[in-house]
CSV table of C-alpha atoms and ligand atoms in Angstrom, one decimal:
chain,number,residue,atom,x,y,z
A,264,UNK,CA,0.0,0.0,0.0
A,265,UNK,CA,1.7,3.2,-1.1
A,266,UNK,CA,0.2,7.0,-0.5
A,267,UNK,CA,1.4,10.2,-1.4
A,268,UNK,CA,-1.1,12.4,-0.4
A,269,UNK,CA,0.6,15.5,-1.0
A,270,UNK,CA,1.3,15.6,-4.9
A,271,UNK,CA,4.4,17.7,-3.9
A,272,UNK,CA,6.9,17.2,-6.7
A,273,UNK,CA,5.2,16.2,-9.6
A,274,UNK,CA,8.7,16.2,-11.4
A,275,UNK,CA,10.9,13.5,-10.6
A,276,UNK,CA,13.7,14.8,-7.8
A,277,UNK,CA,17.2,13.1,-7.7
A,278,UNK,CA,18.7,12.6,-4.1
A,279,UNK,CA,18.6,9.7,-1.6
A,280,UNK,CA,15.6,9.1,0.6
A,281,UNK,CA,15.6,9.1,4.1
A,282,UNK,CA,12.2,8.8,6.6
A,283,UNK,CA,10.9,11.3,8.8
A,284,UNK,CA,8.2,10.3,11.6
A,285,UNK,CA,7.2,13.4,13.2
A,286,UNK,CA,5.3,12.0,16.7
A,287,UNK,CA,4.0,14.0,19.0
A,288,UNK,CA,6.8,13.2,22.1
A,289,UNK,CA,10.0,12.4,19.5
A,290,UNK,CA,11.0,12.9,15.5
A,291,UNK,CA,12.1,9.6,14.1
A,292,UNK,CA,14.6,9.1,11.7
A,293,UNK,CA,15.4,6.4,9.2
A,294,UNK,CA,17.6,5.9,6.5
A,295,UNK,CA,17.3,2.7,4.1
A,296,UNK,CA,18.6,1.2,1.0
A,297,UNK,CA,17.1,-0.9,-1.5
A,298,UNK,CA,19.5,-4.3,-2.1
A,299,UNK,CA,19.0,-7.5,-4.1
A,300,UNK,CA,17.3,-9.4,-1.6
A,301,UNK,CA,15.9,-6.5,1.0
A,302,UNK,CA,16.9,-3.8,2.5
A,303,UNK,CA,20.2,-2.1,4.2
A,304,UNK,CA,19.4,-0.1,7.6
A,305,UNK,CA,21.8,2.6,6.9
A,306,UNK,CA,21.4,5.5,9.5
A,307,UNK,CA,18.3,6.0,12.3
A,308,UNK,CA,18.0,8.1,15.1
A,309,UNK,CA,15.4,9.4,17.7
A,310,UNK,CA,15.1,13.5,19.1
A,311,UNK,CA,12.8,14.3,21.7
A,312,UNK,CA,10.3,17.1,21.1
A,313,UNK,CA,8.7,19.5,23.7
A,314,UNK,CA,4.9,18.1,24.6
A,315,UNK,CA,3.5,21.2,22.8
A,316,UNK,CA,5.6,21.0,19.1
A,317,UNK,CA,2.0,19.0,18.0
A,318,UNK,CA,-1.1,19.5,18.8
A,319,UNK,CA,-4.6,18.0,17.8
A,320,UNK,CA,-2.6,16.0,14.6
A,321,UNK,CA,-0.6,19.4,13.4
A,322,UNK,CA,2.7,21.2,13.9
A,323,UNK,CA,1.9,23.9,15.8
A,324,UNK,CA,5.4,25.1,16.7
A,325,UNK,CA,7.4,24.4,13.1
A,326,UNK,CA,10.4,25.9,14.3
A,327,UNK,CA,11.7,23.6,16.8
A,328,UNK,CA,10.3,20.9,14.5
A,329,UNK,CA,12.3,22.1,11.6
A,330,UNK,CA,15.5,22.4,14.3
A,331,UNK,CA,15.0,19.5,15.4
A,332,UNK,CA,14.7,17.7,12.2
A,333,UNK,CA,17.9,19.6,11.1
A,334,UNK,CA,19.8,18.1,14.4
A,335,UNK,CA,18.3,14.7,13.8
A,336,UNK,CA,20.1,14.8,9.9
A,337,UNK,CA,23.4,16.6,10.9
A,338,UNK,CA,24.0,14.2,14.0
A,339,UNK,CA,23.7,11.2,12.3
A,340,UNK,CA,25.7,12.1,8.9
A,341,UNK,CA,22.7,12.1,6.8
A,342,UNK,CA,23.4,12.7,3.1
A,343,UNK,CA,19.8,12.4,2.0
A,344,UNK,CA,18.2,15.5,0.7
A,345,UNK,CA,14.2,13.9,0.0
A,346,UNK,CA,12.0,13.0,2.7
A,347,UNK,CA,9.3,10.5,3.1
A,348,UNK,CA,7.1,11.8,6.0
A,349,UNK,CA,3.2,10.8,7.5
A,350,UNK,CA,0.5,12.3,8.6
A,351,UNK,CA,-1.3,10.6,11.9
A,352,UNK,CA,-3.8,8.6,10.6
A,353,UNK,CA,-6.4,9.8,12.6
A,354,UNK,CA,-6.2,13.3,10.4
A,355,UNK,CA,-6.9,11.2,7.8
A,356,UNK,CA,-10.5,10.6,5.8
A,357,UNK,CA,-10.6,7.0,4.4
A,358,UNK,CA,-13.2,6.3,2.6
A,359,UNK,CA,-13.8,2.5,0.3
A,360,UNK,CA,-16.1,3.4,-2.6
A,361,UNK,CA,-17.4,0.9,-5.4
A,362,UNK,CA,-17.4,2.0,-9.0
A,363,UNK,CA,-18.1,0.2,-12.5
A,364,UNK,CA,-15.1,-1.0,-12.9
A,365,UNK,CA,-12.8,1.4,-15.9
A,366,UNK,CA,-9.2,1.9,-16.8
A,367,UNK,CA,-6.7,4.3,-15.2
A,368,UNK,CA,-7.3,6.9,-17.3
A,369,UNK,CA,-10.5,7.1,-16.6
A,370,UNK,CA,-10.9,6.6,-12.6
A,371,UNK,CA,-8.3,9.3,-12.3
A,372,UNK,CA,-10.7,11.5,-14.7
A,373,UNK,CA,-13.7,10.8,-12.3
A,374,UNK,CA,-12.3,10.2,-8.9
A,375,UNK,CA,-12.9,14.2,-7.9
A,376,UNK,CA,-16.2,13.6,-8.9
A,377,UNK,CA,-17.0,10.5,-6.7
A,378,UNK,CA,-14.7,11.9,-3.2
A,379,UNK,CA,-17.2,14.7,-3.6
A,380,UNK,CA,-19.8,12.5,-2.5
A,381,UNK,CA,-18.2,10.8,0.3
A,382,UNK,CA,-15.4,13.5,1.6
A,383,UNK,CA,-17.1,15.3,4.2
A,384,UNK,CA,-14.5,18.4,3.1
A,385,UNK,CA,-14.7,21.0,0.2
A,386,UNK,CA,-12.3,19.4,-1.8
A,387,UNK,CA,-10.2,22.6,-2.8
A,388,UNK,CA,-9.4,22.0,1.1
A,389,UNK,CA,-8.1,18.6,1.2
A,390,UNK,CA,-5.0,16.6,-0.5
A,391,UNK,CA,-6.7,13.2,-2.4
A,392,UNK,CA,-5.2,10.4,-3.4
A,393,UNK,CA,-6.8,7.1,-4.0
A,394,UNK,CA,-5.7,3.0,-4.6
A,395,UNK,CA,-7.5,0.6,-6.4
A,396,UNK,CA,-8.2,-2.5,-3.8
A,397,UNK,CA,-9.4,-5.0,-6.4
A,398,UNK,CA,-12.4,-5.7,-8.6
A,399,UNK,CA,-15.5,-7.5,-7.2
A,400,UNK,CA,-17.7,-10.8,-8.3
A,401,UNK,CA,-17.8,-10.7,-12.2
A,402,UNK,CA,-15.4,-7.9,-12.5
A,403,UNK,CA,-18.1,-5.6,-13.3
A,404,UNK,CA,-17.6,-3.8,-10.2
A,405,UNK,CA,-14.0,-2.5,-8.7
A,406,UNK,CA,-13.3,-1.0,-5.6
A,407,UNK,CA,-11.0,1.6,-4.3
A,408,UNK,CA,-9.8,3.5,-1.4
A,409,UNK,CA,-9.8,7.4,-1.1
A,410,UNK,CA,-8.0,8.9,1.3
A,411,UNK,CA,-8.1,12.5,1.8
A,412,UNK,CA,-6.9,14.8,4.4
A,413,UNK,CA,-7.2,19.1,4.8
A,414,UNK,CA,-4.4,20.8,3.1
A,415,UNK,CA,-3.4,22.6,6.4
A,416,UNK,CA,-2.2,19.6,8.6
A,417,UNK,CA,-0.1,18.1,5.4
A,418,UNK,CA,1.2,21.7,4.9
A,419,UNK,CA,2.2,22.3,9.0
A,420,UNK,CA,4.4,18.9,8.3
A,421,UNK,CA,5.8,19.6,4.8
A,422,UNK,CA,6.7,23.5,6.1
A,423,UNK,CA,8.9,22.0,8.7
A,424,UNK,CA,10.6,19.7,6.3
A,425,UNK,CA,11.2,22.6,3.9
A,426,UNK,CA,12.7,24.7,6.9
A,427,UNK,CA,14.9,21.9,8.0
A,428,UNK,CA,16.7,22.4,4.2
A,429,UNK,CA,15.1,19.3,3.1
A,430,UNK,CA,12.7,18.2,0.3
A,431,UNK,CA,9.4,16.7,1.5
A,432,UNK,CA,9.2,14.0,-1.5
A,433,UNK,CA,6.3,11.8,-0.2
A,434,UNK,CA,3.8,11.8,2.6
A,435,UNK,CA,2.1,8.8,3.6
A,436,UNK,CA,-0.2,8.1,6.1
A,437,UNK,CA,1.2,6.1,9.6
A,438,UNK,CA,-1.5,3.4,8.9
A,439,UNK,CA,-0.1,2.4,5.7
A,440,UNK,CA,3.2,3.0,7.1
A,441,UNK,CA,3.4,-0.2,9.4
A,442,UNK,CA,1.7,-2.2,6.9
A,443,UNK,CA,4.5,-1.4,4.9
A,444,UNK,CA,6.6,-2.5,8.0
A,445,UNK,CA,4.8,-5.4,8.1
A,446,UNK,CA,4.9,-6.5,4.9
A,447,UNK,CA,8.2,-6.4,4.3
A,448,UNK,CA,9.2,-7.9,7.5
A,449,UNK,CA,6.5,-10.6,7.6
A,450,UNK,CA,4.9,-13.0,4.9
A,451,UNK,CA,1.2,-12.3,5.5
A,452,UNK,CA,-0.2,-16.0,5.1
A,453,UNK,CA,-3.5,-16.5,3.1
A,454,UNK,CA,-6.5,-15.7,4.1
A,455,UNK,CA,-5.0,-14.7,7.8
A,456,UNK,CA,-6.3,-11.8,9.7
A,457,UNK,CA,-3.4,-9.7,11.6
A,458,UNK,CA,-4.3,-6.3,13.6
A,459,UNK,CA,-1.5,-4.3,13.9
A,460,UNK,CA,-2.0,-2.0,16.8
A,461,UNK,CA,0.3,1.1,17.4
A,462,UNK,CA,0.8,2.5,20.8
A,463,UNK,CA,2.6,5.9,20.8
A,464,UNK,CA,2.8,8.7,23.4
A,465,UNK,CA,-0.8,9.9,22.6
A,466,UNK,CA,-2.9,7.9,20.3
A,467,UNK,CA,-3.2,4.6,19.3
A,468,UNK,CA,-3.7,2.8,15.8
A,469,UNK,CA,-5.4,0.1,14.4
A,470,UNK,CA,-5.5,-1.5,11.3
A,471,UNK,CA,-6.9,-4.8,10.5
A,472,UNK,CA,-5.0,-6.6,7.6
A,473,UNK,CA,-7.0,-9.4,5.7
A,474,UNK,CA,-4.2,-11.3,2.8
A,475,UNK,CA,-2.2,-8.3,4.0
A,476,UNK,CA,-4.4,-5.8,3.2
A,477,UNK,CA,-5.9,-3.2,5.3
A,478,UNK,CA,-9.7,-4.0,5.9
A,479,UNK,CA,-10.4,-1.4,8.7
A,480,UNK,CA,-8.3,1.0,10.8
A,481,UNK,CA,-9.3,2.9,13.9
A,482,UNK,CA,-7.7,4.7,16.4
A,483,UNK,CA,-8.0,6.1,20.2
A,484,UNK,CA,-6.7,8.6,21.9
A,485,UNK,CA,-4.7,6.6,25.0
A,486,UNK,CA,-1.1,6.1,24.6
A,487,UNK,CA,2.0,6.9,27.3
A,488,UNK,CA,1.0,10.0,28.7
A,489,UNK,CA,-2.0,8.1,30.1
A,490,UNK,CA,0.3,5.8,31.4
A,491,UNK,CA,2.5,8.4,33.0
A,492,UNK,CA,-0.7,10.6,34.4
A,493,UNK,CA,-1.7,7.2,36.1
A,494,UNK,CA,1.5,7.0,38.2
A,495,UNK,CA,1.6,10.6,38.7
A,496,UNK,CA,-1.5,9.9,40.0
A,497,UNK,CA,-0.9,7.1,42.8
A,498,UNK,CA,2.3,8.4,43.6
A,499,UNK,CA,3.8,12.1,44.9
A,500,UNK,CA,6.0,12.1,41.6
A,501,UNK,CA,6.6,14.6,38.7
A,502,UNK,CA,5.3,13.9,35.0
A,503,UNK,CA,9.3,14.2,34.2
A,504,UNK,CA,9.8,11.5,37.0
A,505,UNK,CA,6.6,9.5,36.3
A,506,UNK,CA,7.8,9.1,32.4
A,507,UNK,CA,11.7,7.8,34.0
A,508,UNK,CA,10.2,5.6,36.2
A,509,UNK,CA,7.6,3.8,33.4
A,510,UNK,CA,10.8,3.4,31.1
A,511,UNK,CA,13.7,2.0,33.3
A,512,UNK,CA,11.3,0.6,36.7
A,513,UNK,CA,13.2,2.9,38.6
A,514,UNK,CA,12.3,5.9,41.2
A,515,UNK,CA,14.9,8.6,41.3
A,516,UNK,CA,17.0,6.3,39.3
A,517,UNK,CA,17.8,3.6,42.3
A,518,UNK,CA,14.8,2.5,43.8
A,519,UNK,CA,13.0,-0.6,42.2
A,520,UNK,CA,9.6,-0.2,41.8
A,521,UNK,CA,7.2,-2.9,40.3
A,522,UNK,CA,5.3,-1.0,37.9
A,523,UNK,CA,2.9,-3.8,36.6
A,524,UNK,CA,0.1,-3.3,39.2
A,525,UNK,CA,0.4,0.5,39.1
A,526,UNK,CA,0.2,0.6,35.3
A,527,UNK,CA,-2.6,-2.5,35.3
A,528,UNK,CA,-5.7,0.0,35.3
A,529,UNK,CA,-4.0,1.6,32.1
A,530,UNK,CA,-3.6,-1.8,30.4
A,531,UNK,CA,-7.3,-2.8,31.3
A,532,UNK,CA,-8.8,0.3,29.5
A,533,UNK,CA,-6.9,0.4,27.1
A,534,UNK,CA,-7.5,-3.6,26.2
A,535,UNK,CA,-11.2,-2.9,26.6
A,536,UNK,CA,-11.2,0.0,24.3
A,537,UNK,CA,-9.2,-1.7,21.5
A,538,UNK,CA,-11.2,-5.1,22.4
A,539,UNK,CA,-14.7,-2.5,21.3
A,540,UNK,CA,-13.1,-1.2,18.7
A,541,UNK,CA,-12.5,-4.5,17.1
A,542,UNK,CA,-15.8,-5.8,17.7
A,543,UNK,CA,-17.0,-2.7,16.0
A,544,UNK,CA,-15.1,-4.0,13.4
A,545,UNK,CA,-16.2,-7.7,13.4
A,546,UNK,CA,-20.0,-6.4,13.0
A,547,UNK,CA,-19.2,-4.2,10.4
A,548,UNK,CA,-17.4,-6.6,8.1
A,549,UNK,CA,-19.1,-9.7,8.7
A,550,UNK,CA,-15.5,-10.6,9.7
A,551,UNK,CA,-14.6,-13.9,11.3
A,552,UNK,CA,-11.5,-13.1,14.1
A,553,UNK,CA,-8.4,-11.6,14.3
A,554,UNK,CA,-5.4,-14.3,14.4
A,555,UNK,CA,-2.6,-12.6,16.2
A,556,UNK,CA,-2.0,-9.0,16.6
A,557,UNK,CA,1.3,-7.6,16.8
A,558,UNK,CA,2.2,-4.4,18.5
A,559,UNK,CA,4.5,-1.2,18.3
A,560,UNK,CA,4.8,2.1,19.2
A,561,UNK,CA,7.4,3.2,21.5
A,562,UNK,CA,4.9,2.5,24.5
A,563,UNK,CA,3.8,-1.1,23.1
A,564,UNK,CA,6.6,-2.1,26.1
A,565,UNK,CA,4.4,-0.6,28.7
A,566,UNK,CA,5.0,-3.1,31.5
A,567,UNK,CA,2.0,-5.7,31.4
A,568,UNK,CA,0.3,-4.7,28.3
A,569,UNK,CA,1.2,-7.5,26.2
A,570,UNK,CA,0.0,-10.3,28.8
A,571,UNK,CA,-3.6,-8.2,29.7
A,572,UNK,CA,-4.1,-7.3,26.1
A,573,UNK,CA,-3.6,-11.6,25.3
A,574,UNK,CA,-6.2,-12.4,28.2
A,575,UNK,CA,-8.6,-9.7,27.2
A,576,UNK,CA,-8.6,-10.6,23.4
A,577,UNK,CA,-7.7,-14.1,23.5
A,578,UNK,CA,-5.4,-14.0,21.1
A,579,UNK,CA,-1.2,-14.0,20.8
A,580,UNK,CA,-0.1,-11.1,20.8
A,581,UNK,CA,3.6,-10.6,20.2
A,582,UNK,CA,5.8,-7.5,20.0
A,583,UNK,CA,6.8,-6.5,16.5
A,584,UNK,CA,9.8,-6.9,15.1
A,585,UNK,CA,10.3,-3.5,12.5
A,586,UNK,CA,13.9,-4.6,11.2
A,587,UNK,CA,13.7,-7.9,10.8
A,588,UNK,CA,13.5,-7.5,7.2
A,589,UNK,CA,16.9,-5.1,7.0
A,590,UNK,CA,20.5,-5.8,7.4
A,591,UNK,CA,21.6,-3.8,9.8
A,592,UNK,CA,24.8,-1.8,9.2
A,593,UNK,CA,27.8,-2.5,11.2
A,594,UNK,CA,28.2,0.8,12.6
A,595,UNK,CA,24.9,1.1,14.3
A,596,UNK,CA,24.7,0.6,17.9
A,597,UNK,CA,22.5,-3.0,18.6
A,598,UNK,CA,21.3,-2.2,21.9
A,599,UNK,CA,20.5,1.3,20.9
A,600,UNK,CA,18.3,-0.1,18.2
A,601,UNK,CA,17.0,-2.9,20.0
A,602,UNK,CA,15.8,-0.5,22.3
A,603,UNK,CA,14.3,2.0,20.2
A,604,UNK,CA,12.7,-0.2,17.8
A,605,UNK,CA,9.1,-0.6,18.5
A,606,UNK,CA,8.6,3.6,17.9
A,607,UNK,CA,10.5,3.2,14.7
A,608,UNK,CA,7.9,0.9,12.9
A,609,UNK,CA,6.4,4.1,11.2
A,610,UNK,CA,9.9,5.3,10.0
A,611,UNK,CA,10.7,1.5,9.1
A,612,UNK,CA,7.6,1.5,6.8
A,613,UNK,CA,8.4,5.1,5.3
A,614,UNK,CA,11.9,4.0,4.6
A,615,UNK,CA,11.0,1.3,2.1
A,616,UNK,CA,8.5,3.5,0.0
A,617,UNK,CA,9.7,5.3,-2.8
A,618,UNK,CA,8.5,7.4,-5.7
A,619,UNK,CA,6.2,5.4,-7.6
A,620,UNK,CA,5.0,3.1,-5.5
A,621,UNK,CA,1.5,1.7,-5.6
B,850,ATP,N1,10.0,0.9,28.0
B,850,ATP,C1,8.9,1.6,27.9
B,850,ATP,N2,7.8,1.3,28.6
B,850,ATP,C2,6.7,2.1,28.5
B,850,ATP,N3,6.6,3.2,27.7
B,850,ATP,C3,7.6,3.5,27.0
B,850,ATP,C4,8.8,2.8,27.0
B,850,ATP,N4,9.7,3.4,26.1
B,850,ATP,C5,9.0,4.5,25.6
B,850,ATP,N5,7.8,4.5,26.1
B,850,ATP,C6,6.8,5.5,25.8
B,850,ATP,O1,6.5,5.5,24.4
B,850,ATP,C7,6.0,6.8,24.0
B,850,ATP,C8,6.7,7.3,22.8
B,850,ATP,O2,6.4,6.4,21.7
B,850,ATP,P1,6.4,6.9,20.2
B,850,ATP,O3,7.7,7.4,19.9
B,850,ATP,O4,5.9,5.7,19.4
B,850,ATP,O5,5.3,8.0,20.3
B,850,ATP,P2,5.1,9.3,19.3
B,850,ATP,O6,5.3,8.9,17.9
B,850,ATP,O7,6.0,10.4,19.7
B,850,ATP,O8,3.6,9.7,19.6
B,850,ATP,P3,2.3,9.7,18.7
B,850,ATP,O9,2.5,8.8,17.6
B,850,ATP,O10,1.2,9.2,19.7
B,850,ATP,O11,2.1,11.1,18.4
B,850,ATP,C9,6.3,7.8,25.2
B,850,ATP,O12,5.1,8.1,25.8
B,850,ATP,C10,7.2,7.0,26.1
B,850,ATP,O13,7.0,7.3,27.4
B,851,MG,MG1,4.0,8.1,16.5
């Protein structure tokens, strides 16, 4: 599945690639290479961002964005000048229509015509671009995705870019994003059902991949700051504290703390709200189960999750693996990117898309 959302260079631009996942606690970076048989992880790297940088799914303040994104490049070496970059997916308007089925030519020519009637947006406001998902029964009927999104939010993200010296070549959506990931780093099986569920600092994803292909994504707005405001609230400790303590177990840095029962009620909501979510699904889609469900997002490591989330949904769950598809370059550190990982599935999946794509 391949996006570009923005139609920002409609010439063809010369320059490396390299992926830039603006989230809404860090700015991810990472830097692949197409070879014979995969892909080379060349260069990543992680910068925090101040909690206000983006709000409500937009850049509010670009120029410590566009700083940061800078730092992020120059740090790490980066000789790539064109950037593939998302937009959250929950900014995003996805919409599956069905049309008599017609050639390329011609869907392009009338696809204006037919988001008009399901974009809930003036269209002069919003960036469209569509995918044709496959042709139904006889053939007589096809089926495609639009996705469409305001012009304002894909601009406060390609602004940055710009300001950071860089090209903003493609934007994606996250969504798509990991299923990239996942594609490339596992062989979807036929006919299985896989929901890959995100877990950042604010939101998190879901998307629902039948053959591989996305059949329904949702998302909700809990993710590590809920898990943070928890402890902060049973215990006399700071957010800045609260966030040290959920990543290493420790208080102050020396005292152990066991962070599974204080971090429980967090994991209960949040598997009840992704358990109705996929229900909501299962109804609407005449869908029989999800099979396993694998999990990123830098705060898929949130002590307990995995285990609660397993007996809530009673299915495996497993932690995603986002480079297990790459050859890792010697000079990159293994612990650092064991370690960071899980919040660089979006940057995994933007680093494998290039121009062209679909
Ligand atoms: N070991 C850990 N245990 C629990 N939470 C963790 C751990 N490591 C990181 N986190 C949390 O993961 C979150 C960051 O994840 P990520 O980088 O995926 O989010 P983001 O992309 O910035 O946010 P979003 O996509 O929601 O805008 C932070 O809330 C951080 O506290
Ligand atoms: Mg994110």
């Amino acid at each position: 599945m391949a996006f570009n959302i923005s139609a920002l260079n409609p010439f063809q631009k010369k320059g490396k690639f390299v992926a830039i996942d603006i989230g809404s606690s860090s700015i991810k970076m990472v830097e692949a290479i197409p070879e014979k048989n995969g892909y080379y992880l060349a260069n990543l790297g992680v910068l925090p961002l101040p909690s206000t940088a983006v709000q409500n799914n937009m850049v509010v303040e670009k120029k410590i964005v566009a700083e940061t994104i800078r730092n992020l490049i120059e740090s790490n070496g980066v000789k790539a000048n064109l950037v593939v970059s998302s937009v959250p997916g929950r900014a995003v308007i996805i919409k599956k229509i069905q049309l008599p089925a017609q050639g390329e030519e011609e869907l392009a020519a009338n696809v204006e015509f037919e988001a008009t009637n399901v974009i809930p947006e003036a269209l002069e406001n919003v960036n469209l671009d569509y995918q044709i998902l496959g042709y139904l029964g006889d053939g007589s009927q096809m089926e495609v995705l639009l996705v469409a999104i305001k012009k304002e939010i894909v601009q406060s993200y390609t602004e940055c870019i710009q300001e950071a010296g860089l090209t903003p070549a493609i934007m994606d959506v996250d969504y798509f994003a990991l299923e990239n990931m996942f594609e490339i780093s596992y062989e979807p099986k036929l006919d299985e059902v896989v929901g890959l569920i995100h877990i950042g600092a604010r939101y998190t994803s879901i998307n629902v991949l039948k053959n591989g292909i996305s059949t329904f994504t949702g998302d909700l707005p809990i993710g590590g700051e809920s898990f943070s405001e928890s402890l902060t609230q049973q215990l006399p400790i700071s957010s800045d504290q609260a966030e040290a303590l959920k990543i290493t177990g420790l208080l102050e840095g020396k005292e152990d703390v066991n962070l599974e029962p204080l971090l429980l009620p967090t994991c209960i909501s949040l598997a009840e709200e992704i358990s109705r979510t996929l229900s909501l699904y299962g109804t609407m889609a005449g869908e029989e189960g999800i099979n396993s469900i694998y999990l990123s997002g830098g705060s898929a490591k949130a002590a307990g999750l995995c285990q609660v989330l397993r007996d809530k949904l009673g299915v495996p769950v497993e932690l995603s693996e986002p480079f297990r598809g790459f050859n890792v370059a010697k000079n990159i550190d293994r612990d650092y990117l064991n370690e960071s990982a899980l919040a660089l599935a979006v940057g995994a999946g933007l680093a494998i898309r290039r121009k062209g794509d679909k």
